[in-house]
Short mmCIF file of N, CA and C in Angstrom, two decimals:
data_model
loop_
_atom_site.label_atom_id
_atom_site.label_comp_id
_atom_site.label_asym_id
_atom_site.label_seq_id
_atom_site.Cartn_x
_atom_site.Cartn_y
_atom_site.Cartn_z
N MET A 1 -162.49 -181.49 23.73
CA MET A 1 -161.97 -181.70 22.21
C MET A 1 -162.66 -183.04 22.18
N SER A 2 -163.52 -182.25 21.16
CA SER A 2 -164.24 -183.60 20.62
C SER A 2 -163.69 -185.19 19.91
N GLN A 3 -164.05 -185.67 19.76
CA GLN A 3 -163.23 -187.17 18.49
C GLN A 3 -163.27 -186.94 17.48
N ALA A 4 -163.88 -186.46 16.94
CA ALA A 4 -163.79 -185.63 15.18
C ALA A 4 -162.45 -184.51 15.35
N THR A 5 -162.57 -183.30 16.64
CA THR A 5 -161.40 -182.35 16.21
C THR A 5 -160.33 -182.92 16.81
N LYS A 6 -160.56 -184.19 17.83
CA LYS A 6 -158.79 -185.09 17.51
C LYS A 6 -158.49 -185.58 16.32
N ARG A 7 -159.47 -185.92 15.73
CA ARG A 7 -159.27 -187.17 14.82
C ARG A 7 -158.16 -185.87 13.33
N LYS A 8 -159.04 -184.84 13.39
CA LYS A 8 -158.78 -183.88 12.37
C LYS A 8 -157.36 -183.66 12.23
N HIS A 9 -156.75 -183.16 13.90
CA HIS A 9 -155.54 -182.59 14.15
C HIS A 9 -154.54 -183.89 14.64
N VAL A 10 -154.78 -184.72 14.19
CA VAL A 10 -153.94 -186.36 14.60
C VAL A 10 -153.57 -186.84 13.03
N VAL A 11 -154.61 -186.35 12.01
CA VAL A 11 -154.32 -187.02 10.51
C VAL A 11 -153.74 -185.16 9.82
N LYS A 12 -153.77 -184.47 10.37
CA LYS A 12 -153.41 -183.41 9.75
C LYS A 12 -151.53 -183.63 10.29
N GLU A 13 -151.47 -183.69 11.43
CA GLU A 13 -150.36 -183.83 12.05
C GLU A 13 -149.48 -185.01 10.91
N VAL A 14 -150.03 -186.01 10.83
CA VAL A 14 -149.46 -187.07 10.45
C VAL A 14 -149.45 -187.00 8.91
N LEU A 15 -150.15 -186.23 7.89
CA LEU A 15 -150.11 -186.00 6.85
C LEU A 15 -148.77 -184.82 6.08
N GLY A 16 -149.26 -184.03 7.47
CA GLY A 16 -148.68 -182.60 6.60
C GLY A 16 -146.87 -183.05 7.58
N GLU A 17 -146.42 -182.84 8.34
CA GLU A 17 -144.96 -182.74 8.99
C GLU A 17 -144.14 -183.39 8.51
N HIS A 18 -143.34 -182.69 8.03
CA HIS A 18 -142.10 -183.36 7.80
C HIS A 18 -141.44 -183.96 8.97
N ILE A 19 -140.46 -185.27 8.88
CA ILE A 19 -139.93 -185.64 10.37
C ILE A 19 -139.10 -186.36 10.00
N VAL A 20 -137.55 -186.10 10.75
CA VAL A 20 -136.55 -187.05 10.24
C VAL A 20 -135.94 -187.50 11.61
N PRO A 21 -135.49 -188.64 12.02
CA PRO A 21 -135.31 -189.76 13.04
C PRO A 21 -134.27 -189.03 14.36
N SER A 22 -134.25 -189.34 14.53
CA SER A 22 -133.39 -189.04 16.11
C SER A 22 -132.18 -189.63 16.41
N ASP A 23 -131.30 -189.66 16.66
CA ASP A 23 -130.18 -190.29 16.95
C ASP A 23 -130.82 -191.91 18.12
N GLN A 24 -131.72 -191.66 19.12
CA GLN A 24 -132.47 -192.85 19.30
C GLN A 24 -133.38 -193.56 18.72
N GLN A 25 -133.92 -192.13 17.90
CA GLN A 25 -135.35 -193.63 17.15
C GLN A 25 -134.81 -194.11 15.81
N GLN A 26 -135.38 -194.89 15.59
CA GLN A 26 -135.24 -196.00 14.34
C GLN A 26 -136.63 -195.65 13.53
N ILE A 27 -136.18 -196.32 12.28
CA ILE A 27 -137.35 -196.60 11.46
C ILE A 27 -137.66 -197.83 11.02
N VAL A 28 -138.40 -198.63 10.83
CA VAL A 28 -138.58 -200.22 11.28
C VAL A 28 -140.25 -200.44 10.42
N ARG A 29 -140.18 -201.84 9.31
CA ARG A 29 -141.63 -201.84 9.04
C ARG A 29 -142.53 -202.89 9.99
N VAL A 30 -143.90 -202.73 9.85
CA VAL A 30 -144.73 -203.55 10.24
C VAL A 30 -144.73 -204.70 10.12
N LEU A 31 -144.50 -205.96 9.96
CA LEU A 31 -144.65 -206.97 10.18
C LEU A 31 -145.84 -207.83 10.05
N ARG A 32 -146.88 -207.40 11.13
CA ARG A 32 -148.27 -208.07 11.61
C ARG A 32 -148.60 -207.23 13.21
N THR A 33 -149.69 -207.53 12.80
CA THR A 33 -150.47 -207.22 13.77
C THR A 33 -151.37 -208.08 15.15
N PRO A 34 -150.65 -208.65 16.49
CA PRO A 34 -151.30 -209.50 16.93
C PRO A 34 -152.10 -208.29 17.94
N GLY A 35 -152.79 -207.36 17.47
CA GLY A 35 -153.93 -207.19 18.33
C GLY A 35 -153.77 -206.47 20.08
N ASN A 36 -154.31 -205.95 20.47
CA ASN A 36 -154.06 -205.18 21.85
C ASN A 36 -153.34 -203.82 21.56
N ASN A 37 -153.33 -202.93 20.65
CA ASN A 37 -152.91 -202.19 19.88
C ASN A 37 -151.10 -201.93 19.91
N LEU A 38 -150.46 -203.56 19.83
CA LEU A 38 -149.42 -203.77 19.27
C LEU A 38 -149.20 -204.15 17.73
N HIS A 39 -147.92 -203.62 17.38
CA HIS A 39 -147.36 -204.25 16.12
C HIS A 39 -145.99 -204.65 16.44
N GLU A 40 -145.71 -206.33 15.35
CA GLU A 40 -144.78 -206.63 15.15
C GLU A 40 -143.81 -205.61 13.73
N VAL A 41 -143.08 -205.55 15.06
CA VAL A 41 -142.20 -204.79 13.42
C VAL A 41 -140.18 -205.31 13.33
N GLU A 42 -139.96 -205.26 12.13
CA GLU A 42 -138.56 -205.50 11.82
C GLU A 42 -137.80 -204.45 12.33
N THR A 43 -137.02 -204.26 12.24
CA THR A 43 -135.58 -202.92 12.23
C THR A 43 -134.89 -203.31 10.39
N ALA A 44 -134.13 -202.73 10.20
CA ALA A 44 -133.25 -202.43 8.64
C ALA A 44 -132.41 -203.77 9.44
N GLN A 45 -131.74 -204.23 10.65
CA GLN A 45 -130.72 -204.95 10.52
C GLN A 45 -131.24 -206.02 10.72
N GLY A 46 -133.04 -206.52 10.65
CA GLY A 46 -133.57 -207.47 10.67
C GLY A 46 -134.24 -208.21 11.99
N GLN A 47 -133.80 -207.88 13.46
CA GLN A 47 -134.26 -207.59 14.16
C GLN A 47 -135.59 -207.37 14.86
N ARG A 48 -136.16 -208.37 15.24
CA ARG A 48 -138.12 -208.02 15.25
C ARG A 48 -138.22 -208.02 17.11
N PHE A 49 -139.48 -207.30 17.04
CA PHE A 49 -139.66 -206.75 18.45
C PHE A 49 -141.21 -206.22 18.02
N LEU A 50 -142.00 -205.95 19.66
CA LEU A 50 -143.66 -205.43 19.49
C LEU A 50 -142.90 -203.89 19.95
N VAL A 51 -144.12 -203.50 19.36
CA VAL A 51 -144.17 -202.03 19.68
C VAL A 51 -145.46 -201.44 19.59
N SER A 52 -146.17 -200.43 20.86
CA SER A 52 -147.24 -199.99 21.03
C SER A 52 -147.34 -198.88 20.10
N MET A 53 -148.81 -198.92 19.97
CA MET A 53 -149.47 -197.29 19.42
C MET A 53 -150.63 -196.44 20.88
N PRO A 54 -149.05 -195.43 20.63
CA PRO A 54 -150.10 -194.36 21.48
C PRO A 54 -151.73 -194.21 21.22
N SER A 55 -151.89 -194.01 22.64
CA SER A 55 -153.38 -193.40 22.41
C SER A 55 -153.74 -192.43 21.97
N LYS A 56 -153.06 -191.47 21.53
CA LYS A 56 -153.38 -190.44 20.09
C LYS A 56 -153.81 -191.13 18.77
N TYR A 57 -152.87 -192.40 18.71
CA TYR A 57 -153.48 -192.36 17.06
C TYR A 57 -154.31 -193.89 17.21
N ARG A 58 -154.89 -194.53 18.47
CA ARG A 58 -155.67 -195.33 18.01
C ARG A 58 -156.66 -194.83 18.14
N LYS A 59 -157.94 -195.41 16.98
CA LYS A 59 -158.77 -195.02 16.09
C LYS A 59 -159.38 -194.29 15.39
N ASN A 60 -157.70 -193.77 15.14
CA ASN A 60 -157.81 -192.02 14.32
C ASN A 60 -156.80 -192.78 12.50
N ILE A 61 -155.81 -193.23 13.33
CA ILE A 61 -154.84 -193.85 11.96
C ILE A 61 -154.49 -195.38 12.14
N TRP A 62 -154.52 -195.93 11.13
CA TRP A 62 -154.59 -197.14 10.73
C TRP A 62 -153.08 -197.48 10.05
N ILE A 63 -153.02 -198.62 10.57
CA ILE A 63 -151.14 -199.16 10.35
C ILE A 63 -151.60 -200.70 9.99
N LYS A 64 -151.35 -200.39 9.04
CA LYS A 64 -151.29 -202.24 8.06
C LYS A 64 -149.57 -202.46 7.85
N ARG A 65 -149.59 -204.06 8.14
CA ARG A 65 -148.88 -204.52 7.14
C ARG A 65 -147.85 -204.49 6.21
N GLY A 66 -146.90 -203.91 5.86
CA GLY A 66 -145.71 -203.45 5.54
C GLY A 66 -145.27 -201.95 5.78
N ASP A 67 -146.17 -200.93 6.35
CA ASP A 67 -146.14 -199.77 6.50
C ASP A 67 -144.75 -199.26 7.10
N PHE A 68 -144.14 -198.27 7.12
CA PHE A 68 -143.13 -197.83 7.92
C PHE A 68 -143.67 -196.45 9.08
N LEU A 69 -142.69 -197.00 9.96
CA LEU A 69 -142.75 -195.89 11.65
C LEU A 69 -141.91 -195.68 11.75
N ILE A 70 -141.79 -194.38 12.51
CA ILE A 70 -140.39 -193.96 13.60
C ILE A 70 -140.83 -194.69 14.74
N VAL A 71 -139.81 -195.25 15.53
CA VAL A 71 -140.01 -195.51 16.87
C VAL A 71 -138.92 -195.29 17.75
N ASP A 72 -139.58 -194.88 18.84
CA ASP A 72 -138.98 -194.29 20.56
C ASP A 72 -138.63 -195.70 20.95
N PRO A 73 -137.14 -195.88 21.86
CA PRO A 73 -137.48 -197.41 22.32
C PRO A 73 -137.68 -196.83 23.74
N ILE A 74 -138.34 -198.09 24.25
CA ILE A 74 -138.34 -197.96 25.76
C ILE A 74 -137.51 -198.83 26.68
N GLU A 75 -136.99 -198.15 27.30
CA GLU A 75 -135.56 -198.75 28.17
C GLU A 75 -136.27 -199.88 29.61
N GLU A 76 -137.59 -200.24 29.94
CA GLU A 76 -138.08 -200.99 30.58
C GLU A 76 -138.60 -201.84 30.46
N GLY A 77 -138.38 -201.94 28.54
CA GLY A 77 -139.91 -203.00 27.97
C GLY A 77 -139.06 -204.09 27.86
N GLU A 78 -139.39 -205.28 28.14
CA GLU A 78 -138.55 -206.77 27.54
C GLU A 78 -139.23 -207.30 26.41
N LYS A 79 -140.82 -207.33 26.41
CA LYS A 79 -141.67 -207.86 24.99
C LYS A 79 -142.01 -206.62 23.75
N VAL A 80 -142.10 -205.53 24.56
CA VAL A 80 -142.24 -204.10 24.06
C VAL A 80 -141.44 -203.61 24.36
N LYS A 81 -140.79 -203.62 22.92
CA LYS A 81 -139.42 -202.41 23.30
C LYS A 81 -139.13 -201.37 22.63
N ALA A 82 -140.30 -201.01 22.25
CA ALA A 82 -140.55 -198.90 21.70
C ALA A 82 -141.99 -198.93 21.59
N GLU A 83 -142.18 -197.68 20.92
CA GLU A 83 -143.45 -197.36 20.67
C GLU A 83 -143.61 -195.94 19.71
N ILE A 84 -144.75 -196.24 19.20
CA ILE A 84 -144.33 -195.60 17.40
C ILE A 84 -144.36 -193.69 17.96
N SER A 85 -143.58 -193.42 17.68
CA SER A 85 -143.86 -192.02 17.29
C SER A 85 -144.41 -190.96 16.37
N PHE A 86 -143.98 -191.25 15.11
CA PHE A 86 -144.52 -191.16 13.79
C PHE A 86 -145.02 -192.61 12.98
N VAL A 87 -145.77 -191.86 12.13
CA VAL A 87 -145.91 -192.83 10.85
C VAL A 87 -145.85 -192.10 9.91
N LEU A 88 -145.17 -193.39 8.90
CA LEU A 88 -144.19 -192.47 7.85
C LEU A 88 -145.33 -192.96 6.33
N CYS A 89 -145.70 -192.25 5.77
CA CYS A 89 -146.88 -192.11 4.17
C CYS A 89 -145.65 -191.79 3.44
N LYS A 90 -146.14 -192.39 1.63
CA LYS A 90 -145.28 -192.69 1.12
C LYS A 90 -144.46 -190.88 0.99
N ASP A 91 -145.06 -190.12 0.61
CA ASP A 91 -144.31 -189.04 0.45
C ASP A 91 -143.30 -188.51 1.79
N HIS A 92 -143.15 -188.91 2.66
CA HIS A 92 -142.13 -189.26 4.09
C HIS A 92 -141.38 -190.08 3.14
N VAL A 93 -141.53 -191.45 3.06
CA VAL A 93 -140.25 -192.10 3.00
C VAL A 93 -139.73 -191.46 1.59
N ARG A 94 -139.91 -190.65 0.32
CA ARG A 94 -139.30 -190.48 -0.20
C ARG A 94 -138.39 -189.31 0.06
N SER A 95 -138.90 -188.33 0.72
CA SER A 95 -137.92 -187.62 1.14
C SER A 95 -137.19 -187.82 2.08
N LEU A 96 -137.20 -188.41 3.15
CA LEU A 96 -136.47 -189.55 3.67
C LEU A 96 -134.84 -189.56 2.72
N GLN A 97 -135.55 -190.59 1.71
CA GLN A 97 -134.56 -191.34 1.14
C GLN A 97 -134.00 -190.12 0.25
N LYS A 98 -134.57 -188.95 -0.39
CA LYS A 98 -133.76 -188.43 -1.17
C LYS A 98 -132.70 -187.82 -0.37
N GLU A 99 -132.92 -187.33 1.38
CA GLU A 99 -131.90 -186.72 1.60
C GLU A 99 -130.78 -187.72 2.88
N GLY A 100 -131.43 -188.98 2.27
CA GLY A 100 -130.32 -190.46 2.52
C GLY A 100 -130.35 -190.68 4.49
N PHE A 101 -131.45 -190.68 4.79
CA PHE A 101 -131.64 -191.17 6.60
C PHE A 101 -132.65 -192.31 5.84
N TRP A 102 -132.71 -192.85 4.87
CA TRP A 102 -133.70 -194.00 4.17
C TRP A 102 -132.49 -195.28 4.81
N PRO A 103 -132.63 -196.29 5.58
CA PRO A 103 -131.87 -197.10 5.83
C PRO A 103 -132.01 -198.32 4.09
N GLU A 104 -131.28 -198.37 4.12
CA GLU A 104 -130.61 -199.12 2.76
C GLU A 104 -131.10 -200.85 2.56
N ALA A 105 -131.40 -201.20 3.30
CA ALA A 105 -132.39 -202.85 3.52
C ALA A 105 -133.66 -202.67 2.87
N PHE A 106 -134.28 -201.32 3.92
CA PHE A 106 -135.63 -201.42 3.09
C PHE A 106 -136.24 -200.61 1.75
N SER A 107 -134.88 -200.47 1.25
CA SER A 107 -135.61 -199.47 0.07
C SER A 107 -135.71 -200.66 -1.41
N GLU A 108 -135.42 -201.57 -1.85
CA GLU A 108 -136.32 -202.18 -2.28
C GLU A 108 -137.64 -202.88 -2.15
N VAL A 109 -138.28 -202.62 -0.78
CA VAL A 109 -139.25 -202.96 0.01
C VAL A 109 -139.84 -201.85 -0.62
N ALA A 110 -139.57 -200.74 -0.06
CA ALA A 110 -140.66 -199.38 -0.01
C ALA A 110 -140.25 -199.06 -2.17
N GLU A 111 -139.95 -199.32 -2.23
CA GLU A 111 -139.81 -198.95 -3.90
C GLU A 111 -141.02 -199.85 -4.48
N LYS A 112 -141.57 -200.96 -4.07
CA LYS A 112 -143.06 -202.21 -4.14
C LYS A 112 -143.29 -201.56 -3.75
N HIS A 113 -143.56 -201.30 -2.32
CA HIS A 113 -144.80 -200.38 -1.19
C HIS A 113 -145.40 -199.19 -1.93
N ASN A 114 -144.50 -198.34 -2.54
CA ASN A 114 -144.83 -197.47 -3.28
C ASN A 114 -145.67 -197.37 -4.80
#
């Protein structure tokens, strides 16, 4: 698969799919990007840790400070405690708020972000 075709499929997946986090997954907010495909995030409870970006998103999807993600926990991680499973756009945030899956701690932050 060419790089352009891969990018097209990844972007289509991120923009088109509607996703609801499972029991193990959590919604987090990006605080900063230290590099090496790592992002420092904060949970709704205020816990901070690093998450890794899977290779399918690298050079295809850009994540900046203030974005929201759905992450899967990594059991053996000490510094890097989760991996990004989905990048949430404005439409995803609105639908999660309507369905009641959105954490209360992020409500006012999401309003400012939109």
